[in-house]
mmCIF file of C-alpha atoms and ligand atoms in Angstrom:
data_model
loop_
_atom_site.group_PDB
_atom_site.id
_atom_site.type_symbol
_atom_site.label_atom_id
_atom_site.label_comp_id
_atom_site.label_asym_id
_atom_site.label_seq_id
_atom_site.Cartn_x
_atom_site.Cartn_y
_atom_site.Cartn_z
ATOM 1 C CA ASP V 1115 0.000 0.000 0.000
ATOM 2 C CA LYS V 1116 1.538 3.272 -1.120
ATOM 3 C CA LYS V 1117 1.347 6.090 1.393
ATOM 4 C CA ILE V 1118 1.971 9.709 0.602
ATOM 5 C CA THR V 1119 2.488 12.988 2.434
ATOM 6 C CA ILE V 1120 -0.141 15.677 1.932
ATOM 7 C CA ALA V 1121 0.703 19.301 2.774
ATOM 8 C CA ILE V 1122 -2.132 21.806 3.104
ATOM 9 C CA ASP V 1123 -1.169 25.453 3.480
ATOM 10 C CA GLY V 1124 -3.002 28.731 3.202
ATOM 11 C CA PHE V 1125 -4.416 31.788 4.884
ATOM 12 C CA SER V 1126 -6.210 31.598 8.204
ATOM 13 C CA SER V 1127 -9.778 30.282 8.311
ATOM 14 C CA THR V 1128 -9.749 28.966 4.745
ATOM 15 C CA GLY V 1129 -11.083 25.641 5.969
ATOM 16 C CA LYS V 1130 -7.678 23.941 5.848
ATOM 17 C CA SER V 1131 -8.259 21.937 8.994
ATOM 18 C CA THR V 1132 -11.746 20.796 8.003
ATOM 19 C CA LEU V 1133 -10.447 19.539 4.667
ATOM 20 C CA ALA V 1134 -7.326 18.005 6.218
ATOM 21 C CA LYS V 1135 -9.319 16.199 8.898
ATOM 22 C CA GLN V 1136 -11.870 14.764 6.461
ATOM 23 C CA LEU V 1137 -9.159 13.739 4.047
ATOM 24 C CA ALA V 1138 -7.139 12.015 6.786
ATOM 25 C CA ARG V 1139 -10.222 10.137 7.935
ATOM 26 C CA HIS V 1140 -11.074 9.067 4.394
ATOM 27 C CA LEU V 1141 -7.537 7.810 3.723
ATOM 28 C CA GLY V 1142 -6.877 6.407 7.192
ATOM 29 C CA TYR V 1143 -3.981 8.856 7.530
ATOM 30 C CA VAL V 1144 -2.736 10.788 10.540
ATOM 31 C CA TYR V 1145 -3.842 14.429 10.696
ATOM 32 C CA VAL V 1146 -1.533 17.050 12.196
ATOM 33 C CA ASP V 1147 -2.777 20.585 12.915
ATOM 34 C CA THR V 1148 0.455 22.604 13.149
ATOM 35 C CA GLY V 1149 -1.425 25.815 13.974
ATOM 36 C CA ALA V 1150 -2.439 24.163 17.251
ATOM 37 C CA MET V 1151 1.248 23.812 18.126
ATOM 38 C CA TYR V 1152 1.976 27.530 17.553
ATOM 39 C CA ARG V 1153 -1.176 28.323 19.514
ATOM 40 C CA ALA V 1154 -0.059 26.129 22.436
ATOM 41 C CA VAL V 1155 3.355 27.841 22.621
ATOM 42 C CA THR V 1156 1.509 31.176 22.606
ATOM 43 C CA LEU V 1157 -0.723 30.000 25.441
ATOM 44 C CA TYR V 1158 2.379 28.977 27.387
ATOM 45 C CA ALA V 1159 3.838 32.483 26.886
ATOM 46 C CA MET V 1160 0.552 34.074 28.022
ATOM 47 C CA GLN V 1161 0.299 31.879 31.099
ATOM 48 C CA ASN V 1162 3.859 32.721 32.101
ATOM 49 C CA GLY V 1163 3.605 36.468 31.642
ATOM 50 C CA LEU V 1164 5.869 36.477 28.600
ATOM 51 C CA ILE V 1165 3.406 38.041 26.151
ATOM 52 C CA GLY V 1166 0.401 40.358 26.322
ATOM 53 C CA ASN V 1167 -1.314 42.925 24.153
ATOM 54 C CA ASP V 1168 1.423 45.505 24.689
ATOM 55 C CA PHE V 1169 4.547 43.503 25.487
ATOM 56 C CA PHE V 1170 6.497 40.473 24.345
ATOM 57 C CA ASN V 1171 9.475 39.075 26.219
ATOM 58 C CA ARG V 1172 10.968 37.208 23.252
ATOM 59 C CA GLU V 1173 14.216 36.351 25.001
ATOM 60 C CA GLY V 1174 12.317 34.997 27.993
ATOM 61 C CA LEU V 1175 10.277 32.727 25.756
ATOM 62 C CA ILE V 1176 13.373 31.523 23.896
ATOM 63 C CA GLU V 1177 15.030 30.741 27.227
ATOM 64 C CA HIS V 1178 12.036 28.675 28.377
ATOM 65 C CA LEU V 1179 11.374 26.807 25.128
ATOM 66 C CA ASP V 1180 12.855 23.601 26.514
ATOM 67 C CA ASP V 1181 10.156 23.635 29.196
ATOM 68 C CA VAL V 1182 7.403 23.489 26.592
ATOM 69 C CA THR V 1183 6.202 19.961 25.839
ATOM 70 C CA LEU V 1184 3.601 19.486 23.129
ATOM 71 C CA GLN V 1185 1.656 16.311 22.430
ATOM 72 C CA PHE V 1186 -1.325 15.299 20.348
ATOM 73 C CA LEU V 1187 -3.417 12.695 22.127
ATOM 74 C CA TYR V 1188 -6.248 10.945 20.341
ATOM 75 C CA ASN V 1189 -9.701 11.421 21.834
ATOM 76 C CA PRO V 1190 -11.744 8.378 20.767
ATOM 77 C CA VAL V 1191 -15.048 10.077 21.579
ATOM 78 C CA LEU V 1192 -14.444 13.126 19.398
ATOM 79 C CA GLU V 1193 -12.425 11.023 16.939
ATOM 80 C CA PHE V 1194 -9.573 13.453 16.697
ATOM 81 C CA ALA V 1195 -6.284 14.269 18.397
ATOM 82 C CA GLU V 1196 -6.322 17.020 20.991
ATOM 83 C CA MET V 1197 -3.479 19.352 21.882
ATOM 84 C CA TYR V 1198 -1.726 18.903 25.219
ATOM 85 C CA LEU V 1199 0.642 21.509 26.659
ATOM 86 C CA ASN V 1200 2.871 20.097 29.417
ATOM 87 C CA GLU V 1201 0.422 17.208 29.904
ATOM 88 C CA VAL V 1202 -2.652 19.455 30.148
ATOM 89 C CA ASN V 1203 -5.424 19.366 27.546
ATOM 90 C CA VAL V 1204 -5.516 22.908 26.069
ATOM 91 C CA GLU V 1205 -7.714 22.179 23.064
ATOM 92 C CA LYS V 1206 -10.301 24.776 24.117
ATOM 93 C CA GLU V 1207 -7.970 27.498 25.405
ATOM 94 C CA ILE V 1208 -5.890 27.617 22.237
ATOM 95 C CA ARG V 1209 -8.927 28.402 20.051
ATOM 96 C CA THR V 1210 -9.797 31.728 21.710
ATOM 97 C CA LEU V 1211 -9.548 35.091 19.951
ATOM 98 C CA ALA V 1212 -7.055 36.173 22.641
ATOM 99 C CA VAL V 1213 -4.629 33.492 21.456
ATOM 100 C CA SER V 1214 -5.367 34.268 17.775
ATOM 101 C CA GLN V 1215 -4.437 37.882 18.423
ATOM 102 C CA LEU V 1216 -0.948 37.001 19.710
ATOM 103 C CA VAL V 1217 -0.007 33.812 17.883
ATOM 104 C CA SER V 1218 1.510 35.382 14.767
ATOM 105 C CA ARG V 1219 4.033 37.261 16.904
ATOM 106 C CA VAL V 1220 5.147 34.055 18.574
ATOM 107 C CA ALA V 1221 5.212 32.220 15.230
ATOM 108 C CA GLU V 1222 7.692 34.781 13.945
ATOM 109 C CA VAL V 1223 10.422 33.711 16.367
ATOM 110 C CA PRO V 1224 12.934 31.501 14.498
ATOM 111 C CA GLN V 1225 13.746 29.416 17.601
ATOM 112 C CA VAL V 1226 10.049 28.611 18.044
ATOM 113 C CA ARG V 1227 9.717 27.631 14.391
ATOM 114 C CA HIS V 1228 12.840 25.496 14.548
ATOM 115 C CA LYS V 1229 11.564 23.529 17.528
ATOM 116 C CA LEU V 1230 8.115 22.920 16.049
ATOM 117 C CA VAL V 1231 9.337 22.136 12.533
ATOM 118 C CA GLU V 1232 11.676 19.433 13.905
ATOM 119 C CA GLN V 1233 8.766 17.853 15.747
ATOM 120 C CA GLN V 1234 6.539 18.068 12.654
ATOM 121 C CA LYS V 1235 9.144 16.413 10.415
ATOM 122 C CA HIS V 1236 9.400 13.616 12.922
ATOM 123 C CA MET V 1237 5.620 13.127 13.032
ATOM 124 C CA GLY V 1238 5.508 12.781 9.249
ATOM 125 C CA GLU V 1239 8.472 10.433 8.858
ATOM 126 C CA ALA V 1240 6.351 7.359 8.262
ATOM 127 C CA LYS V 1241 4.242 9.140 5.559
ATOM 128 C CA GLY V 1242 0.486 8.592 5.516
ATOM 129 C CA VAL V 1243 0.068 12.048 6.985
ATOM 130 C CA VAL V 1244 -2.050 15.111 6.214
ATOM 131 C CA MET V 1245 -0.503 18.197 7.771
ATOM 132 C CA ASP V 1246 -1.933 21.701 7.650
ATOM 133 C CA GLY V 1247 -0.271 25.032 8.351
ATOM 134 C CA ARG V 1248 1.571 27.849 6.617
ATOM 135 C CA ASP V 1249 4.957 26.377 5.686
ATOM 136 C CA ILE V 1250 4.270 22.661 5.293
ATOM 137 C CA GLY V 1251 4.803 22.450 1.523
ATOM 138 C CA THR V 1252 7.693 24.909 1.559
ATOM 139 C CA VAL V 1253 9.697 24.099 4.709
ATOM 140 C CA VAL V 1254 8.430 21.061 6.632
ATOM 141 C CA PHE V 1255 7.829 18.705 3.686
ATOM 142 C CA PRO V 1256 9.218 20.312 0.526
ATOM 143 C CA ASN V 1257 9.054 16.852 -1.073
ATOM 144 C CA ALA V 1258 5.417 16.147 -0.217
ATOM 145 C CA GLU V 1259 3.736 14.236 -3.037
ATOM 146 C CA LEU V 1260 0.651 16.470 -2.852
ATOM 147 C CA LYS V 1261 0.557 20.141 -1.883
ATOM 148 C CA ILE V 1262 -2.585 22.209 -1.675
ATOM 149 C CA PHE V 1263 -2.713 25.947 -1.140
ATOM 150 C CA MET V 1264 -6.068 27.206 0.097
ATOM 151 C CA ASN V 1265 -7.563 30.622 -0.204
ATOM 152 C CA ALA V 1266 -10.896 32.431 0.153
ATOM 153 C CA SER V 1267 -11.845 36.076 0.464
ATOM 154 C CA PRO V 1268 -11.125 37.716 3.842
ATOM 155 C CA GLU V 1269 -14.863 38.372 4.263
ATOM 156 C CA THR V 1270 -15.770 34.722 3.734
ATOM 157 C CA ARG V 1271 -13.068 33.653 6.155
ATOM 158 C CA ALA V 1272 -13.990 36.170 8.846
ATOM 159 C CA GLN V 1273 -17.628 35.122 8.567
ATOM 160 C CA ARG V 1274 -16.703 31.466 9.047
ATOM 161 C CA ARG V 1275 -14.413 32.196 11.983
ATOM 162 C CA PHE V 1276 -17.027 34.451 13.591
ATOM 163 C CA LYS V 1277 -19.623 31.697 13.335
ATOM 164 C CA GLU V 1278 -17.199 29.148 14.785
ATOM 165 C CA LEU V 1279 -16.252 31.303 17.778
ATOM 166 C CA THR V 1280 -19.836 32.269 18.483
ATOM 167 C CA GLU V 1281 -20.891 28.629 18.374
ATOM 168 C CA LEU V 1282 -18.143 27.878 20.901
ATOM 169 C CA GLY V 1283 -19.823 30.419 23.169
ATOM 170 C CA GLN V 1284 -17.168 33.114 22.850
ATOM 171 C CA VAL V 1285 -18.272 36.724 22.934
ATOM 172 C CA VAL V 1286 -16.713 38.431 19.914
ATOM 173 C CA THR V 1287 -17.773 40.890 17.236
ATOM 174 C CA TYR V 1288 -17.523 40.303 13.497
ATOM 175 C CA ASP V 1289 -15.310 43.398 13.185
ATOM 176 C CA GLU V 1290 -12.780 42.086 15.722
ATOM 177 C CA VAL V 1291 -12.622 38.764 13.930
ATOM 178 C CA TYR V 1292 -12.266 40.403 10.511
ATOM 179 C CA LYS V 1293 -9.467 42.609 11.819
ATOM 180 C CA ASN V 1294 -7.676 39.576 13.271
ATOM 181 C CA VAL V 1295 -7.928 37.652 9.988
ATOM 182 C CA VAL V 1296 -6.425 40.562 8.032
ATOM 183 C CA GLU V 1297 -3.674 41.206 10.593
ATOM 184 C CA ARG V 1298 -2.620 37.569 10.700
ATOM 185 C CA ASP V 1299 -2.570 37.407 6.880
ATOM 186 C CA TYR V 1300 -0.231 40.378 6.895
ATOM 187 C CA MET V 1301 2.109 39.077 9.593
ATOM 188 C CA ASP V 1302 2.164 35.518 8.277
ATOM 189 C CA THR V 1303 3.078 36.645 4.736
ATOM 190 C CA HIS V 1304 5.594 39.312 5.776
ATOM 191 C CA ARG V 1305 7.678 37.558 8.431
ATOM 192 C CA GLU V 1306 11.310 36.856 7.643
ATOM 193 C CA ASP V 1307 11.464 33.195 8.665
ATOM 194 C CA SER V 1308 9.323 30.858 6.529
ATOM 195 C CA PRO V 1309 6.633 33.318 5.461
ATOM 196 C CA LEU V 1310 3.342 32.012 4.128
ATOM 197 C CA VAL V 1311 3.820 31.577 0.400
ATOM 198 C CA LYS V 1312 2.387 29.161 -2.123
ATOM 199 C CA ALA V 1313 4.910 26.461 -3.061
ATOM 200 C CA ASP V 1314 5.589 26.440 -6.832
ATOM 201 C CA ASP V 1315 4.200 22.934 -7.138
ATOM 202 C CA ALA V 1316 1.109 23.465 -4.942
ATOM 203 C CA ILE V 1317 -2.411 23.210 -6.347
ATOM 204 C CA GLU V 1318 -4.314 26.382 -5.511
ATOM 205 C CA MET V 1319 -7.916 26.082 -4.371
ATOM 206 C CA ASP V 1320 -10.283 28.938 -3.636
ATOM 207 C CA ASN V 1321 -13.280 27.679 -1.716
ATOM 208 C CA SER V 1322 -15.314 30.882 -1.434
ATOM 209 C CA ASN V 1323 -17.917 29.402 -3.739
ATOM 210 C CA ILE V 1324 -17.829 25.635 -3.358
ATOM 211 C CA THR V 1325 -19.086 23.431 -0.564
ATOM 212 C CA LYS V 1326 -16.841 21.485 1.802
ATOM 213 C CA GLN V 1327 -18.139 18.267 0.271
ATOM 214 C CA GLU V 1328 -17.303 19.337 -3.295
ATOM 215 C CA GLN V 1329 -13.866 20.401 -2.233
ATOM 216 C CA LEU V 1330 -13.163 17.144 -0.420
ATOM 217 C CA GLN V 1331 -14.295 15.161 -3.468
ATOM 218 C CA LYS V 1332 -11.964 17.140 -5.736
ATOM 219 C CA VAL V 1333 -8.978 16.371 -3.550
ATOM 220 C CA ILE V 1334 -9.926 12.699 -3.143
ATOM 221 C CA ASP V 1335 -10.058 12.410 -6.939
ATOM 222 C CA ILE V 1336 -6.562 13.879 -7.163
ATOM 223 C CA VAL V 1337 -5.229 11.538 -4.474
ATOM 224 C CA ASN V 1338 -6.820 8.457 -6.060
ATOM 225 C CA LYS V 1339 -4.961 9.164 -9.301
ATOM 226 C CA MET V 1340 -1.702 9.273 -7.381
ATOM 227 C CA LEU V 1341 -2.086 6.035 -5.422
HETATM 228 O O1 C5P S 150 -3.816 27.432 11.470
HETATM 229 P P1 C5P S 150 -4.087 28.436 12.575
HETATM 230 O O2 C5P S 150 -4.915 29.589 12.117
HETATM 231 O O3 C5P S 150 -4.590 27.799 13.827
HETATM 232 O O4 C5P S 150 -2.627 29.015 12.912
HETATM 233 C C1 C5P S 150 -2.448 29.992 13.887
HETATM 234 C C2 C5P S 150 -1.195 30.815 13.584
HETATM 235 O O5 C5P S 150 -0.030 30.011 13.774
HETATM 236 C C3 C5P S 150 -1.073 31.361 12.170
HETATM 237 O O6 C5P S 150 -1.741 32.595 12.003
HETATM 238 C C4 C5P S 150 0.444 31.522 12.022
HETATM 239 O O7 C5P S 150 0.884 32.739 12.597
HETATM 240 C C5 C5P S 150 0.992 30.383 12.859
HETATM 241 N N1 C5P S 150 1.364 29.211 12.073
HETATM 242 C C6 C5P S 150 2.592 29.207 11.446
HETATM 243 N N2 C5P S 150 3.026 28.107 10.772
HETATM 244 C C7 C5P S 150 2.278 27.009 10.702
HETATM 245 C C8 C5P S 150 0.997 26.979 11.319
HETATM 246 C C9 C5P S 150 0.558 28.110 11.987
HETATM 247 O O8 C5P S 150 3.298 30.210 11.498
HETATM 248 N N3 C5P S 150 2.741 25.932 10.067
#
């Protein structure tokens, strides 16, 4: 049985994780949400007074990076892997707008990226993996057999994210969410270390106007031709 590596990159809230999860389930592959890892490091920095809305102790975070342990543990009830930070389930905490507002600053730090990229490469060693993020097809798995780059208009993405957060019971406004989507796009594409960019050999998909089901089917058709 041939197994491949699938890299899914793109802007925030383009539905990367939904597609990646469904695809992994369909193929019996492992799904890795790399954004969750950057979010967990950000949560660690918040909890330890290393970052806030108006300060960032970069050096302090770099110094403490060895104290940050990240794990994905499979939850059989929810049927997906949840993020653990130093043995504590942080799956809920990492999805808040507060974390979204700080994560791109943490993700800019080369030492943070180095640590997480090493871990990600290790998780994908055996192939049969679907990984989503910003630099998977360019940095983590430049040799991935299939690379997808996802996009959608900022309005569509902010609407989706707003709906998601509201359904989780978080009190946020559409304007705040829209602003966060645009700010993260800017920071993620302009940072020096591994900026978000479409790999030359990635297939670009804009899903503003197609359903999740149609999109999944398109990708499954592509994968089936490769296997
Ligand atoms: O995918 P998600 O929106 O959860 O990612 C949160 C943030 O983590 C991104 O906005 C980006 O700053 C950072 N990130 C990254 N590289 C990745 C995945 C996420 O820099 N591979």
